[in-house]
Short mmCIF file of C-alpha atoms in Angstrom, two decimals:
data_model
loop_
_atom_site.label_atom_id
_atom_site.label_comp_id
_atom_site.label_asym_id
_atom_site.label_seq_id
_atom_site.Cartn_x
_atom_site.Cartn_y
_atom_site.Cartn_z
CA UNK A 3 -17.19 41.09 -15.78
CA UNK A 4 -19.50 43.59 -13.95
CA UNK A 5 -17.80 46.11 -15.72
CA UNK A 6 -17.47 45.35 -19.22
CA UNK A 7 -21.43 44.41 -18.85
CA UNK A 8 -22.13 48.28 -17.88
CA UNK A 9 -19.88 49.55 -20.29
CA UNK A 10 -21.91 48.01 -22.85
CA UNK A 11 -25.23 49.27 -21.10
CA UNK A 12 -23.91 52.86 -21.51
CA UNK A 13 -23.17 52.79 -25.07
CA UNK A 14 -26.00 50.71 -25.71
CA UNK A 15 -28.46 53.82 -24.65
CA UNK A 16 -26.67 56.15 -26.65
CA UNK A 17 -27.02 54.48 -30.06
CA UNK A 18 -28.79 56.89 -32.61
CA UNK A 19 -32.03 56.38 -33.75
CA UNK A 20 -31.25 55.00 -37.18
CA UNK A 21 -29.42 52.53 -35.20
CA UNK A 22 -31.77 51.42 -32.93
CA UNK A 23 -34.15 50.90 -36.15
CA UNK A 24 -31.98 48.36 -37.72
CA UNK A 25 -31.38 46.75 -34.51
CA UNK A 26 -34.58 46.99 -32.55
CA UNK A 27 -35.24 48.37 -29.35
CA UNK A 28 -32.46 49.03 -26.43
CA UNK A 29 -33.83 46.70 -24.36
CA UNK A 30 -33.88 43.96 -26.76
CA UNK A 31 -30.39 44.08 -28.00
CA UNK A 32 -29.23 44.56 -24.29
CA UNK A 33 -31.20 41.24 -23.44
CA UNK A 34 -29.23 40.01 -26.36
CA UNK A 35 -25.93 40.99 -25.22
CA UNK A 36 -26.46 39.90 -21.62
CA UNK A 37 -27.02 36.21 -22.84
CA UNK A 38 -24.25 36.40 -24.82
CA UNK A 39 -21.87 38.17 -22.07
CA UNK A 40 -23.20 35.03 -19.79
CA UNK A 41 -22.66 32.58 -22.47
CA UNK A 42 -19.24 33.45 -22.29
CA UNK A 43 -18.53 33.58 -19.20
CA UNK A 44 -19.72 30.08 -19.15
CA UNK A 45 -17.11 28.99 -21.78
CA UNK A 46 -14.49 31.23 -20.02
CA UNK A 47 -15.35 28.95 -17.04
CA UNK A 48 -15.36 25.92 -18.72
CA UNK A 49 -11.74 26.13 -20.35
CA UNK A 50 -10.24 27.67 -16.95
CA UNK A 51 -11.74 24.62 -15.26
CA UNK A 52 -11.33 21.57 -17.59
CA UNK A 53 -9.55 18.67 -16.40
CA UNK A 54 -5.60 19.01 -17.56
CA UNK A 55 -4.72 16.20 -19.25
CA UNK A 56 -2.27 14.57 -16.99
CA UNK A 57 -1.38 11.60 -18.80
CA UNK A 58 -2.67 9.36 -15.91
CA UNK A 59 -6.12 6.63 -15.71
CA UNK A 60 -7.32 4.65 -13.41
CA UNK A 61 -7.45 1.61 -15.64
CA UNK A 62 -10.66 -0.32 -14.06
CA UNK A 63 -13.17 2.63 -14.12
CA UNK A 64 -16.62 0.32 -14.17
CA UNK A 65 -15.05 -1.62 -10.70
CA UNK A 66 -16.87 -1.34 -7.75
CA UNK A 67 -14.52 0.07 -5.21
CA UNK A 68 -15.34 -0.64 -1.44
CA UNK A 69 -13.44 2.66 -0.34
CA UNK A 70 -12.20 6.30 -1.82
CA UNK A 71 -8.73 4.67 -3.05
CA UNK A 72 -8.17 4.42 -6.73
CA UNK A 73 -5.10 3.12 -8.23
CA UNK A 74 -3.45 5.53 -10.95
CA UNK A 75 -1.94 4.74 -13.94
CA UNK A 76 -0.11 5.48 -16.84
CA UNK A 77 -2.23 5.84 -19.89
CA UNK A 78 0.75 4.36 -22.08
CA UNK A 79 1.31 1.43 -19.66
CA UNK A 80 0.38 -2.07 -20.67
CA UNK A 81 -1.03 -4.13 -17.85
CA UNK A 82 -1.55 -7.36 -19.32
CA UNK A 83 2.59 -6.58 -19.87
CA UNK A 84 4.28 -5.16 -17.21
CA UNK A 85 7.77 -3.88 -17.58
CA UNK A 86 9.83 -4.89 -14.47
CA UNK A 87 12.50 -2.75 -13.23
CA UNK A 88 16.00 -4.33 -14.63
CA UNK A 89 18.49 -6.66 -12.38
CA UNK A 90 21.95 -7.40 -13.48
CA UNK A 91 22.99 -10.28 -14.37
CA UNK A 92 25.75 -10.57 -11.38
CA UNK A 93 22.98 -10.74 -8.95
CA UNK A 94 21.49 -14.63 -7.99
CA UNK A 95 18.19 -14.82 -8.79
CA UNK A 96 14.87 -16.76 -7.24
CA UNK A 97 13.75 -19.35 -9.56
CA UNK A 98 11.14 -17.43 -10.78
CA UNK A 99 12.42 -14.31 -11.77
CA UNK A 100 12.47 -15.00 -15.52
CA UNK A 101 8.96 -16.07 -15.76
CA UNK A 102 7.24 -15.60 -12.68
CA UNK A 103 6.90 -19.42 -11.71
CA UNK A 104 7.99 -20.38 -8.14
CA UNK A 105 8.63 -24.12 -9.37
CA UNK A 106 10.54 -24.88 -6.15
CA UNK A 107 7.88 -23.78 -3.99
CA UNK A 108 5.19 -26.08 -6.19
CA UNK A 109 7.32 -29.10 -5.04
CA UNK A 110 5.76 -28.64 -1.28
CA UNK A 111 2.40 -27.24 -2.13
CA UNK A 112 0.42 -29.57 0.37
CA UNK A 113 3.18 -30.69 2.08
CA UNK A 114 4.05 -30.26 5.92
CA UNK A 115 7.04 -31.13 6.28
CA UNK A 116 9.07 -27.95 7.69
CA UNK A 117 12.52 -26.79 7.01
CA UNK A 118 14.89 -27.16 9.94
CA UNK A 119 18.03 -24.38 9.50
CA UNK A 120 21.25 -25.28 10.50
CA UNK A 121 23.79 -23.18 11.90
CA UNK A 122 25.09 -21.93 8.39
CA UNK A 123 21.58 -21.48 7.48
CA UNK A 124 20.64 -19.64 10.10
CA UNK A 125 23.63 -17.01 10.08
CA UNK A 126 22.23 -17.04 6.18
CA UNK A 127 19.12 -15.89 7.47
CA UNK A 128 20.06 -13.64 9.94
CA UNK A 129 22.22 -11.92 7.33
CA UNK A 130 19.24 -11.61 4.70
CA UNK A 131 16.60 -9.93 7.36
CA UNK A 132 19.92 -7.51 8.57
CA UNK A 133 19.45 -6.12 4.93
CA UNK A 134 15.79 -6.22 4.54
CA UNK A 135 15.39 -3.77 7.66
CA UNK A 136 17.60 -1.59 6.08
CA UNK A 137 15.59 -1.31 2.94
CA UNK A 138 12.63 -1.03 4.39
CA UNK A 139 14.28 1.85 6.87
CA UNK A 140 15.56 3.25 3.53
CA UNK A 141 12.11 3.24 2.14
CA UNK A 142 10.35 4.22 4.71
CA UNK A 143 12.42 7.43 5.25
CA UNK A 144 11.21 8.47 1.69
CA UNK A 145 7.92 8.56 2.59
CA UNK A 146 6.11 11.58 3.42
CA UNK A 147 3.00 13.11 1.62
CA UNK A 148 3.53 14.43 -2.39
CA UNK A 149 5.64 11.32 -2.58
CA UNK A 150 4.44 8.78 -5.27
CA UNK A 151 4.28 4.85 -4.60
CA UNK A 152 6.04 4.05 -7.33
CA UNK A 153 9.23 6.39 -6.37
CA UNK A 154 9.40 4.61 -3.14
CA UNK A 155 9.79 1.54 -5.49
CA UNK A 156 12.04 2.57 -7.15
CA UNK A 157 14.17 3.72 -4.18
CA UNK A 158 13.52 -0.09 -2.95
CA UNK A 159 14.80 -1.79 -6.38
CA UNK A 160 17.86 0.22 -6.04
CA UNK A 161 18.60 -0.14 -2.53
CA UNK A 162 18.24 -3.92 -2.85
CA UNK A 163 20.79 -4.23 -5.66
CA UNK A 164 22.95 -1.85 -3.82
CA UNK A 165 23.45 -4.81 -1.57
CA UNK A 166 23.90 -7.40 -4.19
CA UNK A 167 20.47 -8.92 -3.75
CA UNK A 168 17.26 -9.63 -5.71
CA UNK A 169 13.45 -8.19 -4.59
CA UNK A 170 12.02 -11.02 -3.66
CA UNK A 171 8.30 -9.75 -5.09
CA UNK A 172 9.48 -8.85 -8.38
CA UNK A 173 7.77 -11.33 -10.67
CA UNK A 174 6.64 -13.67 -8.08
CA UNK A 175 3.90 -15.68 -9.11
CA UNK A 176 3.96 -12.29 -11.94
CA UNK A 177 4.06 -9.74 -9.64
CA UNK A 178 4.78 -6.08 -11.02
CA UNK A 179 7.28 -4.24 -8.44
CA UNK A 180 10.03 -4.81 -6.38
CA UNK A 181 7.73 -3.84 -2.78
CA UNK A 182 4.17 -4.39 -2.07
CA UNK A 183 2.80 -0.35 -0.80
CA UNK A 184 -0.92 -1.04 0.67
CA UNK A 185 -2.37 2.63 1.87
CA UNK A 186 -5.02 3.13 3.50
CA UNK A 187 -8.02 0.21 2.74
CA UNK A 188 -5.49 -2.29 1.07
CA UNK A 189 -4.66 -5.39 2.98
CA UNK A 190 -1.90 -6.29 1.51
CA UNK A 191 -0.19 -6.62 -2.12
CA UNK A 192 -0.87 -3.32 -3.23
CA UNK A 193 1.28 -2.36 -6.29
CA UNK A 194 3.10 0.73 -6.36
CA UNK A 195 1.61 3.46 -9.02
CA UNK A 196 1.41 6.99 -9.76
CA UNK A 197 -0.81 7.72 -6.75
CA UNK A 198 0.38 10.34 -4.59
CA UNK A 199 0.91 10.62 -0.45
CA UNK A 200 -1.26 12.45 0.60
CA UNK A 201 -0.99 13.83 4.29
CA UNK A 202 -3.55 12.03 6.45
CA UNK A 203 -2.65 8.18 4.62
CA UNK A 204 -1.32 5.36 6.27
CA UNK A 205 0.87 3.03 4.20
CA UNK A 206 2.18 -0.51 4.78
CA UNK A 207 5.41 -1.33 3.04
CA UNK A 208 6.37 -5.00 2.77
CA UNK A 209 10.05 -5.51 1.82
CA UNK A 210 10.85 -9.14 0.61
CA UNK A 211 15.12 -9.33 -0.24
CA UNK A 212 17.07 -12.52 -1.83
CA UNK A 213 20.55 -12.66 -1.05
CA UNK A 214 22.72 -15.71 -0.90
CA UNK A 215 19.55 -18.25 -1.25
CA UNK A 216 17.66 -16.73 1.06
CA UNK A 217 14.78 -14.77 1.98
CA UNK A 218 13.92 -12.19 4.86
CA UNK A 219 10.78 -10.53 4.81
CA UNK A 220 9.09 -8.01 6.52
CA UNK A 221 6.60 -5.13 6.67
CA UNK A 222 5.65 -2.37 8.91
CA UNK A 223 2.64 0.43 8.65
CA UNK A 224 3.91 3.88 8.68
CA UNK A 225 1.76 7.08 9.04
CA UNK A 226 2.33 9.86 6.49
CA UNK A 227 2.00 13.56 7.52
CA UNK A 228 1.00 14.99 11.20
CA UNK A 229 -2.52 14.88 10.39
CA UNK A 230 -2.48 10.58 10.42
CA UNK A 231 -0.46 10.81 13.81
CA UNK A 232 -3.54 12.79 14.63
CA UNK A 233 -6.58 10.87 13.30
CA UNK A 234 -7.59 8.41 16.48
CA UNK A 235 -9.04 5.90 14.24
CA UNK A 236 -5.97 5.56 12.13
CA UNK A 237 -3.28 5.62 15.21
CA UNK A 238 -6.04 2.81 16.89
CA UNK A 239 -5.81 0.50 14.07
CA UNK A 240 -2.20 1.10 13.35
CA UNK A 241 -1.02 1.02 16.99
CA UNK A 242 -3.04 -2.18 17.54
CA UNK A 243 -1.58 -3.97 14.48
CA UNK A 244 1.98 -3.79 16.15
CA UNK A 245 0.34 -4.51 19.67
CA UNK A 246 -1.10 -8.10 18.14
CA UNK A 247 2.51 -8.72 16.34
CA UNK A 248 4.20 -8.24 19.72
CA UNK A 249 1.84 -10.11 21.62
CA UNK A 250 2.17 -12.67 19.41
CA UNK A 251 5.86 -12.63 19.40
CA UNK A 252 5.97 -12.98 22.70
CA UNK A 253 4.48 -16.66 23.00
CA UNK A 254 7.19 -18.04 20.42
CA UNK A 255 9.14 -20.86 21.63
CA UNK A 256 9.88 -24.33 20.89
CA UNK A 257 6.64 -26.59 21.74
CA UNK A 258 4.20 -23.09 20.67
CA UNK A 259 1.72 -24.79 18.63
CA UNK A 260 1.49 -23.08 15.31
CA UNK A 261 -2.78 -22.62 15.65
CA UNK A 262 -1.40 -20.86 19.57
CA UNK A 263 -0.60 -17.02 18.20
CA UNK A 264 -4.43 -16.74 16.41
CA UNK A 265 -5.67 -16.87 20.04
CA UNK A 266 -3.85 -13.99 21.25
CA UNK A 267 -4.02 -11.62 18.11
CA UNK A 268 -7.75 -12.25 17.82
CA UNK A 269 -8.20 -11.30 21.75
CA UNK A 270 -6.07 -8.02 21.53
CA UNK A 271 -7.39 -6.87 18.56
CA UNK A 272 -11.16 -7.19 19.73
CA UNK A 273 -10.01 -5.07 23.06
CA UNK A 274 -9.56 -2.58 20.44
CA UNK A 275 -13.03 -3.01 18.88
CA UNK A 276 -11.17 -4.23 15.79
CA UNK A 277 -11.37 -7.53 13.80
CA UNK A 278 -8.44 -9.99 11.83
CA UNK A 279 -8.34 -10.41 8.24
CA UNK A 280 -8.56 -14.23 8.12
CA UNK A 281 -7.65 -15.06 4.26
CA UNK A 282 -3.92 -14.42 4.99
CA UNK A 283 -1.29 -16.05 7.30
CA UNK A 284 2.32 -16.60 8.24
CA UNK A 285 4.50 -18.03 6.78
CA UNK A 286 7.50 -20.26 6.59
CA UNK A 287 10.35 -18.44 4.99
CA UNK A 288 14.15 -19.36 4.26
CA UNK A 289 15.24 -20.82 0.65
CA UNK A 290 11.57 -20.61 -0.49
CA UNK A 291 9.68 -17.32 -0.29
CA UNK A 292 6.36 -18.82 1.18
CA UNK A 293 7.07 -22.44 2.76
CA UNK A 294 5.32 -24.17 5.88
CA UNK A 295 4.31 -23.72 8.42
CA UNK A 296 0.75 -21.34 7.95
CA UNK A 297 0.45 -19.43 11.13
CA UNK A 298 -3.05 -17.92 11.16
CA UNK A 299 -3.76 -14.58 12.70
CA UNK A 300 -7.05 -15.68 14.07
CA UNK A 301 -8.88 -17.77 17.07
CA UNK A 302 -9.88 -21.56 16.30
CA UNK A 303 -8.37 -21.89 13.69
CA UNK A 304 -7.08 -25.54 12.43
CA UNK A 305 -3.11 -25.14 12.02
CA UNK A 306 -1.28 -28.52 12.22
CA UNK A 307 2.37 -28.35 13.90
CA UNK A 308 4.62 -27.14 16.64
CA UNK A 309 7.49 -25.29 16.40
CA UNK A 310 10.70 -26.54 16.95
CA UNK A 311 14.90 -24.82 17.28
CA UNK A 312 16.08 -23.98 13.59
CA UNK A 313 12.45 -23.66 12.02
CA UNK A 314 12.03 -20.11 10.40
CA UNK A 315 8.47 -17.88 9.78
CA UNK A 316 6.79 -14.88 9.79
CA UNK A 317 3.57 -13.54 11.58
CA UNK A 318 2.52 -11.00 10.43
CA UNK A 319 -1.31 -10.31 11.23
CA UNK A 320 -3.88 -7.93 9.22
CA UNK A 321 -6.09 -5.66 11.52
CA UNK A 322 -9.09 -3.76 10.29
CA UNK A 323 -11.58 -0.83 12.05
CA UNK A 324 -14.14 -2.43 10.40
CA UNK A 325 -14.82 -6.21 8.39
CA UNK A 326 -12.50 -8.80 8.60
CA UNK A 327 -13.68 -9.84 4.78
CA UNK A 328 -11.63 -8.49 1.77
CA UNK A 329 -12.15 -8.35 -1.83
CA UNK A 330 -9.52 -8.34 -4.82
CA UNK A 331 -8.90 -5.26 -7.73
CA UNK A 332 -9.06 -6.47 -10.93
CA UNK A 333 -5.07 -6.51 -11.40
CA UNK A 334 -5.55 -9.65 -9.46
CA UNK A 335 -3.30 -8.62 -6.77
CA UNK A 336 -4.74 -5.55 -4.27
CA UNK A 337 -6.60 -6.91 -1.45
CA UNK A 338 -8.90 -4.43 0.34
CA UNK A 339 -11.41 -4.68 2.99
CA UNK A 340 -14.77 -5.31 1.33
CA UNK A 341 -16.45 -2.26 3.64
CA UNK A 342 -13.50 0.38 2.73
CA UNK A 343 -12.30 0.43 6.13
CA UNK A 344 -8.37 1.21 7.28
CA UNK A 345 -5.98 -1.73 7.80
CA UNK A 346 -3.16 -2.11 9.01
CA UNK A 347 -0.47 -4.86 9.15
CA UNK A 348 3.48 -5.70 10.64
CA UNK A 349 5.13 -8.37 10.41
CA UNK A 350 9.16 -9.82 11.41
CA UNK A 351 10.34 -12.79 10.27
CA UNK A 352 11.24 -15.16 13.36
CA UNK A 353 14.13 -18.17 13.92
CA UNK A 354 13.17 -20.31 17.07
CA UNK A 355 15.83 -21.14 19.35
CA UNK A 356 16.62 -23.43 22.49
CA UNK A 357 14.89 -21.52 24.41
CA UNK A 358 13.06 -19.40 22.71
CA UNK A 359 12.94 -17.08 19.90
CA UNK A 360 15.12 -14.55 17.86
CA UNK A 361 13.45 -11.50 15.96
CA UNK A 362 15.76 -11.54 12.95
CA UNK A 363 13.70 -8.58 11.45
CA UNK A 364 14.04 -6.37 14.58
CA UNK A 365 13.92 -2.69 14.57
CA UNK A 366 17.49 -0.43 14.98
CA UNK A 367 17.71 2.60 17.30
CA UNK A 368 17.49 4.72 14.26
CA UNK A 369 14.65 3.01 12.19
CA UNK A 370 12.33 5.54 11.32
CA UNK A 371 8.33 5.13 12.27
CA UNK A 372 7.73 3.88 15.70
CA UNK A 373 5.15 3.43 17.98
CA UNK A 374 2.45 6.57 18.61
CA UNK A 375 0.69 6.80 21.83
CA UNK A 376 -2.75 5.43 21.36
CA UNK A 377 -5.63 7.83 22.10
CA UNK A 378 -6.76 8.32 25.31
CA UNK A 379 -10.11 7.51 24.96
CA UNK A 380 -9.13 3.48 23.81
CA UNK A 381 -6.65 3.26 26.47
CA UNK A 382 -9.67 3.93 28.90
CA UNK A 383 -11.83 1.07 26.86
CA UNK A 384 -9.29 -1.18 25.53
CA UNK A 385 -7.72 -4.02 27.23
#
């Protein structure tokens, strides 16, 4: 610009003198001509620099969002109605899928009586949570940063009718997607958008399948790109979440009281100077989706029961850097913490046996994700 602003200097001072009459002095018209070579370099600015119009909102602009995420949506989608992914018709459904009623689940609302598998019920099971770990390996493997939340639904829905069975969040209780993805601040429930990766994230991903009546469930936090693997705070929170779940494992057995695996997630996580989200539990989980028992992730609590051979439930605790409290989006579904800190959460789905307990949920040799070392400076402090 430089140079088309000297050009004009140079011509400028050899105008002729009947010229410079009609137009005034030199240095008036160059005055002239520099505000109007800045004025357009500010418009030249302004167009190369406008926001592209991307087609994408996030739809509750005036909330007050605890930390940097933002969900990211469609400008053409309709949130008051959703459009759910499509399931054929040759695949049994839950009882809700048509209108997002659990009705079945309603009939034990305040109930404690627990479900006691049999043997056919149990190989049922055990059969269900086989193919949920290979979704959520399937799922997980697409992960990586650039990646949008709603492809990795997608690549859930279809992997799930690939084996002949339903997503057990689709339309539960009305939610949107077939898998719950919760990056970053979200607790749990997040719904898949148009948000993408981004290296440096961590992201939960909570599988749910339905096949032949039954339910297996589970969810592990994965970190996406190196730099997450190299963020201490992230690895601390993440690495701890699967430290309380496997603590917690560990103490399952027939005769465990059901208030018993708060105690020791509570404990480990505060080694780690990190606290227990408290609104959410495990849960039963066989015919019904969420059944008794609750099995709270925190100390003191008030849980009624003791498990016994056959019963069937997931833990599957919450673990934050920072508050324990969370606070709900306005699409009535995303939990987050209510300070913006990281969470992170895993959970299995368990069968208690004679003498002790089966992880029907379990990782393969070749699930992807895994355990990173934790940084050195919290293996000095922690526990």
């Amino acid at each position: 610009m430089s140079f088309v602003l000297e050009t004009w200097e140079r011509e400028l001072l050899l105008f002729p003198r009947l010229l410079q009459a009609e137009l005034g002095e030199p240095h008036d018209l160059l005055r002239f001509l520099r505000t109007r070579q800045s004025d357009l370099s500010q418009n030249e600015h302004k167009s190369i620099h406008k926001p592209q119009e991307t087609g994408l909102v996030n739809p509750f602009p005036s909330f007050a969002f605890t930390g940097p995420l933002r969900p990211v949506y469609l400008k053409s989608q309709d949130l008051n109605n959703p459009k759910l992914r499509t399931i054929p018709d040759s695949i049994q459904k839950p009882d809700y899928a048509k209108d997002g009623v659990p009705r079945s689940e309603q009939v034990f609302v305040g109930r404690n009586k627990i479900t006691i598998l049999d043997k056919k019920q149990q190989d049922a099971m055990r059969k269900v949570c086989r193919l949920a770990r290979e979704v959520l390996d399937i799922a997980a493997r697409e992960m990586k940063p650039g990646v949008t939340t709603d492809h990795i639904d997608a690549v859930v829905h279809k992997a799930c009718l690939e084996r002949d069975s339903y997503p057990s969040p689709l339309n539960y209780c009305r939610f949107p997607r077939s898998v719950c993805l919760s990056p970053n601040e979200v607790i749990c429930h997040g719904i898949p958008d148009q948000r993408v990766l981004l290296d440096g994230d961590i992201l939960n991903i909570d599988v749910t399948l339905y096949h032949g009546g039954f339910h297996g469930d589970l969810n592990e936090t994965y970190y996406v790109g190196d730099r997450a693997r190299a963020d201490a705070d992230s690895v601390r929170v993440t690495e701890t979440a699967r430290e309380c779940l496997d603590r917690a494992i560990s103490i399952v057995k027939p005769g465990m009281l059901f208030r018993d695996p708060g105690g020791v997630i509570e404990a480990h996580a505060k080694s780690r100077d990190c606290s227990v989200v408290k609104t959410y539990c495990g849960h039963g989980v066989n015919q019904l989706f969420h059944c008794a028992p609750n099995i709270p992730h925190y100390a003191k609590n008030k849980a009624v029961g003791t498990a016994r051979p056959g019963m069937c439930f997931t833990i599957e605790p919450m673990i934050s850097l920072g508050s324990h409290k969370d606070k709900t989006w306005p699409d009535n579904w995303t939990s987050v913490t209510t300070d913006g800190s990281r969470t992170s959460q895993f959970e299995h789905t368990l069968l208690v046996t004679d003498d002790g307990v089966e992880v029907l949920t379990a990782r393969r040799e070749d699930s992807p994700g895994g355990p990173v070392p934790m940084p050195e400076a919290v293996q000095k402090n922690g526990a």
